[in-house]
Short mmCIF file of C-alpha atoms in Angstrom, two decimals:
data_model
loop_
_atom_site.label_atom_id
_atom_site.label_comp_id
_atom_site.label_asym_id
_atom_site.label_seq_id
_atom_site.Cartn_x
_atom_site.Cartn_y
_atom_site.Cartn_z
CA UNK A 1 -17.84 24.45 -12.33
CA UNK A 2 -19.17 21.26 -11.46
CA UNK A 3 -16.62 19.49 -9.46
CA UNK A 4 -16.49 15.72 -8.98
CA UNK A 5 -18.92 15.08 -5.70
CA UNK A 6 -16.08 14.85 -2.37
CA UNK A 7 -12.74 14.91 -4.08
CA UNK A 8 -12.97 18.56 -6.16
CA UNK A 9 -14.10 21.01 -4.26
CA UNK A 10 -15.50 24.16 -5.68
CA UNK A 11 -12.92 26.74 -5.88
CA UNK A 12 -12.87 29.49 -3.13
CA UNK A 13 -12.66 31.84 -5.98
CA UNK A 14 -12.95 32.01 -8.91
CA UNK A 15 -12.73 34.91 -12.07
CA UNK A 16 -13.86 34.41 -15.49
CA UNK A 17 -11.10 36.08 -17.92
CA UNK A 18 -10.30 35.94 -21.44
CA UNK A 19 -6.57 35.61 -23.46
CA UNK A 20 -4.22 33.09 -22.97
CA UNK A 21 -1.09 32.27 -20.67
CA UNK A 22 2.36 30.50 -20.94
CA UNK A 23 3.87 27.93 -18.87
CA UNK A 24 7.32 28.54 -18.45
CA UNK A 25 10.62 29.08 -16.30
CA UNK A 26 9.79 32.74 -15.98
CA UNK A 27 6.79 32.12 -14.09
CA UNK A 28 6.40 33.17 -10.37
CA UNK A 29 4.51 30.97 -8.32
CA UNK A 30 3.03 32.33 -4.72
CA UNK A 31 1.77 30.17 -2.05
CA UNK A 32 0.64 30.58 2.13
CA UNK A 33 1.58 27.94 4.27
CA UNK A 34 4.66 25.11 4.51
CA UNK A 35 2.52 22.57 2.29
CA UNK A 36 1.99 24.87 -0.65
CA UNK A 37 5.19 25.85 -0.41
CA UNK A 38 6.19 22.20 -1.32
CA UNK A 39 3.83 22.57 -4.29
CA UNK A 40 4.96 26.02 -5.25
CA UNK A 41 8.96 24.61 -5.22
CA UNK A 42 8.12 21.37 -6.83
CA UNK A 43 5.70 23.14 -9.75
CA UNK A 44 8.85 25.40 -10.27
CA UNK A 45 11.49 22.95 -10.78
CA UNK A 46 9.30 21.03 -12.98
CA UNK A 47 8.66 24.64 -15.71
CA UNK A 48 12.43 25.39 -14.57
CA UNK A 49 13.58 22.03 -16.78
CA UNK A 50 10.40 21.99 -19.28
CA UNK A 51 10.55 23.59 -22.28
CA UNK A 52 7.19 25.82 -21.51
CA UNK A 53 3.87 25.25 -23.30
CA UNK A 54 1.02 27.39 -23.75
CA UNK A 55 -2.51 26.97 -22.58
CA UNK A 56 -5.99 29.27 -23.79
CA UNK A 57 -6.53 31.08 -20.32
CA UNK A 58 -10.65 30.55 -19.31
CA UNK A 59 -10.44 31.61 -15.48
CA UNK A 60 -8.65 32.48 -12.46
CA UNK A 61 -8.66 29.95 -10.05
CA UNK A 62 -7.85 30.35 -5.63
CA UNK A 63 -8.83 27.45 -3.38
CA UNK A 64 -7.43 25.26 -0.62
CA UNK A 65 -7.22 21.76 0.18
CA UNK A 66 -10.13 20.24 1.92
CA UNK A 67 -9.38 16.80 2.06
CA UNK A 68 -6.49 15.56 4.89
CA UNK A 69 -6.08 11.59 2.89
CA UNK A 70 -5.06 12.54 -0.31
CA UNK A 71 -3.16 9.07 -1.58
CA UNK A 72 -2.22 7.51 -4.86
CA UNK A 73 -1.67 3.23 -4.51
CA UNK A 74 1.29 1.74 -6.24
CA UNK A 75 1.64 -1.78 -6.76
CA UNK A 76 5.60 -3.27 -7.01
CA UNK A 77 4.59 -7.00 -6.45
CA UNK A 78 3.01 -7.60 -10.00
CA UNK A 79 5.09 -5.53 -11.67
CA UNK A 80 8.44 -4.00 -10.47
CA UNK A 81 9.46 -0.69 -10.40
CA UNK A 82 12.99 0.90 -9.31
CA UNK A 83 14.07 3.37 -7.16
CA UNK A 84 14.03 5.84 -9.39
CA UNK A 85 10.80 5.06 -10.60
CA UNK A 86 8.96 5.04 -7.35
CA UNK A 87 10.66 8.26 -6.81
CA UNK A 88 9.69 9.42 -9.79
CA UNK A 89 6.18 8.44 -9.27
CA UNK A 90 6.04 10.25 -5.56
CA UNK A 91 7.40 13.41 -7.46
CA UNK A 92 4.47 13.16 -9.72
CA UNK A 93 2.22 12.79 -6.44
CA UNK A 94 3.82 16.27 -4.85
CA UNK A 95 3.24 17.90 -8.25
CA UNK A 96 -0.84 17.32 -8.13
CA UNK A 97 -0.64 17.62 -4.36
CA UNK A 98 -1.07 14.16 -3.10
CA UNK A 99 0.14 13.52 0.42
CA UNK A 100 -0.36 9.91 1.15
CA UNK A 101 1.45 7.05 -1.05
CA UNK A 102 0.10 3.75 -0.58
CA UNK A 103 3.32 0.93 -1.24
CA UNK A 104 1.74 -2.20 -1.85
CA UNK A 105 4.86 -4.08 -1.35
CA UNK A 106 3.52 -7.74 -0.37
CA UNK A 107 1.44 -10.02 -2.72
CA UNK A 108 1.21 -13.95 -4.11
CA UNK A 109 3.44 -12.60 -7.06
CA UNK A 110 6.00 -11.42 -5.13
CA UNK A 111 7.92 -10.31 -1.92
CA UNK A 112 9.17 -6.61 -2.37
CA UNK A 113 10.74 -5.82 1.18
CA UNK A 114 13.95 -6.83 2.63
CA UNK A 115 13.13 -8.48 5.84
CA UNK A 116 16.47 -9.61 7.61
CA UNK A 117 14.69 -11.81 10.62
CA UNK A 118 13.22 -13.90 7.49
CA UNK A 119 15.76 -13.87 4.55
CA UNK A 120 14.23 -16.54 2.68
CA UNK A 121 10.91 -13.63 1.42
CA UNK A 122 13.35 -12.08 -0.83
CA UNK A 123 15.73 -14.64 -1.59
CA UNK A 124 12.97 -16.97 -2.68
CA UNK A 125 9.89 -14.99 -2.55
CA UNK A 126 11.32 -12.18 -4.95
CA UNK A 127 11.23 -13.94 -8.24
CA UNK A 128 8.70 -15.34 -9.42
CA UNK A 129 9.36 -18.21 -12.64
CA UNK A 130 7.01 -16.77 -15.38
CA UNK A 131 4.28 -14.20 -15.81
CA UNK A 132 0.72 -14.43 -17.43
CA UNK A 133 0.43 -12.77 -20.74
CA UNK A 134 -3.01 -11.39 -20.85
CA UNK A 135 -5.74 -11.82 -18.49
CA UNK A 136 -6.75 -14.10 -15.93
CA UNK A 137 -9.72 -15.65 -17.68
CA UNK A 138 -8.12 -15.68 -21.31
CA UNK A 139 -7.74 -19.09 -22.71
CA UNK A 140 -5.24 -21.21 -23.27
CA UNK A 141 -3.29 -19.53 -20.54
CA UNK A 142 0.07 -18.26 -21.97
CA UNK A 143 3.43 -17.30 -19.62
CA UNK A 144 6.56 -15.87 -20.97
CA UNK A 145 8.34 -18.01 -18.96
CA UNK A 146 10.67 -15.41 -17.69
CA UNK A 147 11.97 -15.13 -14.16
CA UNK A 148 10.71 -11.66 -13.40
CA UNK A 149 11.16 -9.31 -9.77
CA UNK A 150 13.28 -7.58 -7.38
CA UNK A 151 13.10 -6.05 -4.24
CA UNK A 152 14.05 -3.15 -2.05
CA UNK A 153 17.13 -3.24 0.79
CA UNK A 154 16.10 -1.32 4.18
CA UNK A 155 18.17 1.21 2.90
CA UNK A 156 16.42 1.49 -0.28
CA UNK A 157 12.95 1.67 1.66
CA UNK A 158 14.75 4.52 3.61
CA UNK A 159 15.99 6.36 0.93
CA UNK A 160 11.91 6.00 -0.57
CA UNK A 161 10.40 7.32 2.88
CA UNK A 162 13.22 10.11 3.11
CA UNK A 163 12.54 10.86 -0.72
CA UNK A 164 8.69 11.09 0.10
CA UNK A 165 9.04 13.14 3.60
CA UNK A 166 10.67 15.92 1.56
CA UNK A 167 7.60 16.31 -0.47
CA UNK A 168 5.43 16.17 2.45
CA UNK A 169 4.42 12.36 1.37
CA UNK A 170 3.32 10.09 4.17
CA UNK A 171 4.29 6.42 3.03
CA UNK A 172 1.58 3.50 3.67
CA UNK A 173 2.95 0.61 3.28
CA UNK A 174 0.67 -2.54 2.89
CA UNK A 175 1.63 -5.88 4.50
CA UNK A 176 -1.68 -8.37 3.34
CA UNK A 177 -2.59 -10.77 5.86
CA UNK A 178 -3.59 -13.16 6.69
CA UNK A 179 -4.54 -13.76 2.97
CA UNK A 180 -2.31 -12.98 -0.45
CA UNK A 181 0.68 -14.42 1.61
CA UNK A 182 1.29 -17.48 -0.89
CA UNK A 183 4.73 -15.92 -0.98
CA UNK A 184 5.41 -16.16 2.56
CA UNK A 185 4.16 -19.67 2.79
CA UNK A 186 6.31 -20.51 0.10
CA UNK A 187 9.43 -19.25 1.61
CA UNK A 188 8.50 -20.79 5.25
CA UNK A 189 5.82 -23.89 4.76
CA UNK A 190 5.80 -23.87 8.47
CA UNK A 191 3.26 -20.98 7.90
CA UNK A 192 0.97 -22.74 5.71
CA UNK A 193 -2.65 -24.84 7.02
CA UNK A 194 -3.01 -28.06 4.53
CA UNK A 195 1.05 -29.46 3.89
CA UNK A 196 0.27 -28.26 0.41
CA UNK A 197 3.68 -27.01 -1.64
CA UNK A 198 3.04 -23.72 -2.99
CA UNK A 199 4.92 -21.57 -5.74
CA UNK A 200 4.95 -17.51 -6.09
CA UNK A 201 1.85 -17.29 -7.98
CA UNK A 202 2.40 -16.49 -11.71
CA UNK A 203 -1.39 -15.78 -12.53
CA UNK A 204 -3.81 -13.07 -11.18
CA UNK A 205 -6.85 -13.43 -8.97
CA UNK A 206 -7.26 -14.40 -5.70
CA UNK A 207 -5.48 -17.49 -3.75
CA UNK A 208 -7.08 -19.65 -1.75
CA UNK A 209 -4.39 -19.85 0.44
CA UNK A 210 -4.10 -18.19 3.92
CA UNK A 211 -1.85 -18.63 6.96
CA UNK A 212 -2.53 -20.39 9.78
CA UNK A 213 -3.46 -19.58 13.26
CA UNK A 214 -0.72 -21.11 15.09
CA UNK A 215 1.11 -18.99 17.99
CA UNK A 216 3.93 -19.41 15.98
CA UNK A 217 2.84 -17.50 12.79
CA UNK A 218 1.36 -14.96 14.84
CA UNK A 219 4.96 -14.31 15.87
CA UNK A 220 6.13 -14.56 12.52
CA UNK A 221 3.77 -11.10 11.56
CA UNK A 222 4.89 -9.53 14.71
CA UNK A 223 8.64 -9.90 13.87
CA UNK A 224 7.97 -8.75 9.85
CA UNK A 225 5.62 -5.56 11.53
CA UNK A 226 8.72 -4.94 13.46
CA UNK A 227 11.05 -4.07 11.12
CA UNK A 228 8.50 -2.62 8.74
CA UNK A 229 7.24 -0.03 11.88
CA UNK A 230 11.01 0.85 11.94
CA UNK A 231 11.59 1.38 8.27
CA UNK A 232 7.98 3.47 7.82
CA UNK A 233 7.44 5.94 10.71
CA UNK A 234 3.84 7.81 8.96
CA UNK A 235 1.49 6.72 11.35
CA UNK A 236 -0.16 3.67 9.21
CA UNK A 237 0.05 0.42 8.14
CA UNK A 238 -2.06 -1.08 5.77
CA UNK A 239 -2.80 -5.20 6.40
CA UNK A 240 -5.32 -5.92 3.58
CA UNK A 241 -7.72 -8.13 4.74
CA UNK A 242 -10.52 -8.29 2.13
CA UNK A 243 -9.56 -11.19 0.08
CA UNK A 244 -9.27 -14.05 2.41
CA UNK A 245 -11.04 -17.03 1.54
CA UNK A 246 -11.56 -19.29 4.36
CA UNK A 247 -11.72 -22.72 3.50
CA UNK A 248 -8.77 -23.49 4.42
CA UNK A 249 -9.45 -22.79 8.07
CA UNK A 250 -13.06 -24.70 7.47
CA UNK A 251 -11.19 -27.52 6.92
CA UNK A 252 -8.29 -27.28 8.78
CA UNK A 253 -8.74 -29.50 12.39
CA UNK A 254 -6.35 -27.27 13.89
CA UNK A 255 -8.37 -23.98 13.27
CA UNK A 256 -11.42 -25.06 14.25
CA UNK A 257 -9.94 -26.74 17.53
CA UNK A 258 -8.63 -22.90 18.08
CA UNK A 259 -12.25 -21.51 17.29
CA UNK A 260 -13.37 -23.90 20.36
CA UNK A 261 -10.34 -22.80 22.44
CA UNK A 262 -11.16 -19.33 21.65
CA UNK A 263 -14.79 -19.43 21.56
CA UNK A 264 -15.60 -18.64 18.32
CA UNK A 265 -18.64 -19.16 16.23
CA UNK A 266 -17.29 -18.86 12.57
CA UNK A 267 -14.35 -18.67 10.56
CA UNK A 268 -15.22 -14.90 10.26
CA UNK A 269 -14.77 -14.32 13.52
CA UNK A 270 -11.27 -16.22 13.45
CA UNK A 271 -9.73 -13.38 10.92
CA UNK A 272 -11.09 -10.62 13.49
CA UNK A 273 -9.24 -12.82 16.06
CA UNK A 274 -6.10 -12.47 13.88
CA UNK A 275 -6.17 -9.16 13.12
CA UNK A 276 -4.57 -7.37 15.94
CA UNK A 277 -7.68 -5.97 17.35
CA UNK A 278 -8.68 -9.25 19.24
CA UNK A 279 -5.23 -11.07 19.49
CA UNK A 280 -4.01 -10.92 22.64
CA UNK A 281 -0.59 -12.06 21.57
CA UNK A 282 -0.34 -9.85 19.05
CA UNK A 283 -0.74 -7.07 21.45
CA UNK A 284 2.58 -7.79 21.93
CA UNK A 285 3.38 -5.78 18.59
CA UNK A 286 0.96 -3.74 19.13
CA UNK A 287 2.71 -1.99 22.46
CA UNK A 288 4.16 0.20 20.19
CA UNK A 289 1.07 1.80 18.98
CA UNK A 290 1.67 4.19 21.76
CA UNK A 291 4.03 5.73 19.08
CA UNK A 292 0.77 6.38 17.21
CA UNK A 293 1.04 4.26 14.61
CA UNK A 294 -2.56 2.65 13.27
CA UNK A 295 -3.79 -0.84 11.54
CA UNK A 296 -6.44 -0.21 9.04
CA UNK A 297 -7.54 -2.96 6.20
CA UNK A 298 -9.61 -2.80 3.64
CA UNK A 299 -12.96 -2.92 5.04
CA UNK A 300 -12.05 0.19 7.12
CA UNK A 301 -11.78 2.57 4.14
CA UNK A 302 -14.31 4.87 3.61
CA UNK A 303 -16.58 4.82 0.21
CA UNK A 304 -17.01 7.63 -1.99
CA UNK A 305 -14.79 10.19 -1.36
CA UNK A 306 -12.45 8.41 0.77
CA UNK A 307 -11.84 11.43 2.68
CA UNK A 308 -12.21 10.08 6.14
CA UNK A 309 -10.53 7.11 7.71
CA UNK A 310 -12.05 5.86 11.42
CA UNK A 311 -9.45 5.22 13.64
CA UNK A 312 -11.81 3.03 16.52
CA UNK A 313 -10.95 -0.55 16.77
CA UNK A 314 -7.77 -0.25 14.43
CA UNK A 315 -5.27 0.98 17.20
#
């Protein structure tokens, strides 16, 4: 056995044997503990409706989970997916034993959450007009100039979380800020630094767009983390963070009078103004952290095996 270094562990046991074994809905599954009993009900639904298969039988395997952060991303905002399919897909996480799904739910391409202080990121932010065919460096560019999205109701997003909870899936969702909001500007210019129009982006990559630092947008991510704390009660929310270019705020008069105001040296140290670390007035939102929910971005993550996440400075 040589397992992959952090995220398979060596088995606690294990027993070489020889024959073979069949998969199917006469199988009885044991387990210890309320998790694996998640497992051990989902594993026997899914040989209850197959039609059974049979695998050569090269060991006995017995181990345990060692890693707490075991998460799977899906992204809705470049491509779509239903209900069903999202439910599908978190049914597919309980199966291997995943517990964490990460719903990437904002982006430039699209607005996937229902957010009824700020209509206007669904009804505009939604659809976008066309989609790239291909990649983001092929050339000539081609679009299939079809309007292409959706998005999810609160009750939808409830119905996800509920769907998840039952399997013992913690749901993530990811809000990006204060880049990948070309969507958001979109739908409310107000939010936006240069009195540039924007569209819902119908190419890949990264935007050099980003919202501004006025009191008033900070309110504007303190109402939208409102209602998404009250739709997704796991314990974290994911803001992005990595891919923020900042240009914009290099050559925006109004963010570099705030830099002076605040008594900042770089446009760096702006973003770790915004993020609600070192905003004051976003500690506003951030009162209800004593519920223990959690910011982390991208940075935060640990490398490798991804099997720790630090909580200081993200509360």
């Amino acid at each position: 056995m040589n397992p992959i270094q952090g995220l398979i562990p060596e088995p606690s046991r294990i027993t070489t044997l020889k024959g073979k074994f069949t998969l199917d809905n006469n199988v009885i599954i044991s387990w210890v503990g309320a998790e694996a009993e998640s497992t051990a009900f989902l594993r026997t639904e899914y040989l209850r409706t197959a039609t059974g298969f049979t695998l050569p039988l090269e060991a006995g395997l017995n181990g345990t989970i060692q890693l707490r952060w075991r998460g799977l991303h899906l992204d809705v905002c470049r491509h779509f997916f239903s209900v069903k399919e999202v439910c599908r897909f978190i049914d597919l996480m309980a199966l291997h034993r995943l517990n964490m799904f990460h719903f990437h739910i904002t982006e430039d391409q699209g607005w996937r959450i229902e957010i009824k202080k700020y209509p206007k990121l669904t009804e505009i932010g939604s659809i976008r007009k066309a989609t790239l065919i291909g990649y983001m460096n092929d050339r000539p560019r081609k679009y299939d100039n079809t309007p292409y999205g959706g998005f999810y109701t609160q009750d939808q997003i409830r119905e996800i979380v509920a769907f998840a909870a039952a399997r013992l899936i913690s749901v993530v969702p990811e809000i990006d800020m204060p880049g990948h909001m070309a969507v958001a500007i979109t739908a409310y210019p107000e939010l936006e630094n240069t009195g540039a129009q924007l569209g819902i982006r119908t190419t890949w990559g990264i935007s050099s767009s980003v919202l501004n630092i006025e009191d008033s947008t900070v309110d504007f991510i303190r109402d939208v983390l409102d209602e998404v704390m009250d739709l997704f009660p796991g314990r974290f929310i994911h803001i992005g963070g990595d891919e923020s270019p900042k240009q914009e705020w290099s050559e925006s008069h109004r963010a570099q009078e705030r830099m002076v105001e605040l008594g900042l040296k770089s446009e760096d140290e702006l973003q770790s103004w915004f993020i609600p670390k070192r905003n004051e007035r976003s500690e506003l939102v951030h009162s209800r952290m004593s519920e223990g929910k959690a910011w982390f971005h991208t940075p935060r993550l640990c490398r490798g095996t991804g099997s720790r996440l630090s909580d200081s400075g993200s509360r």
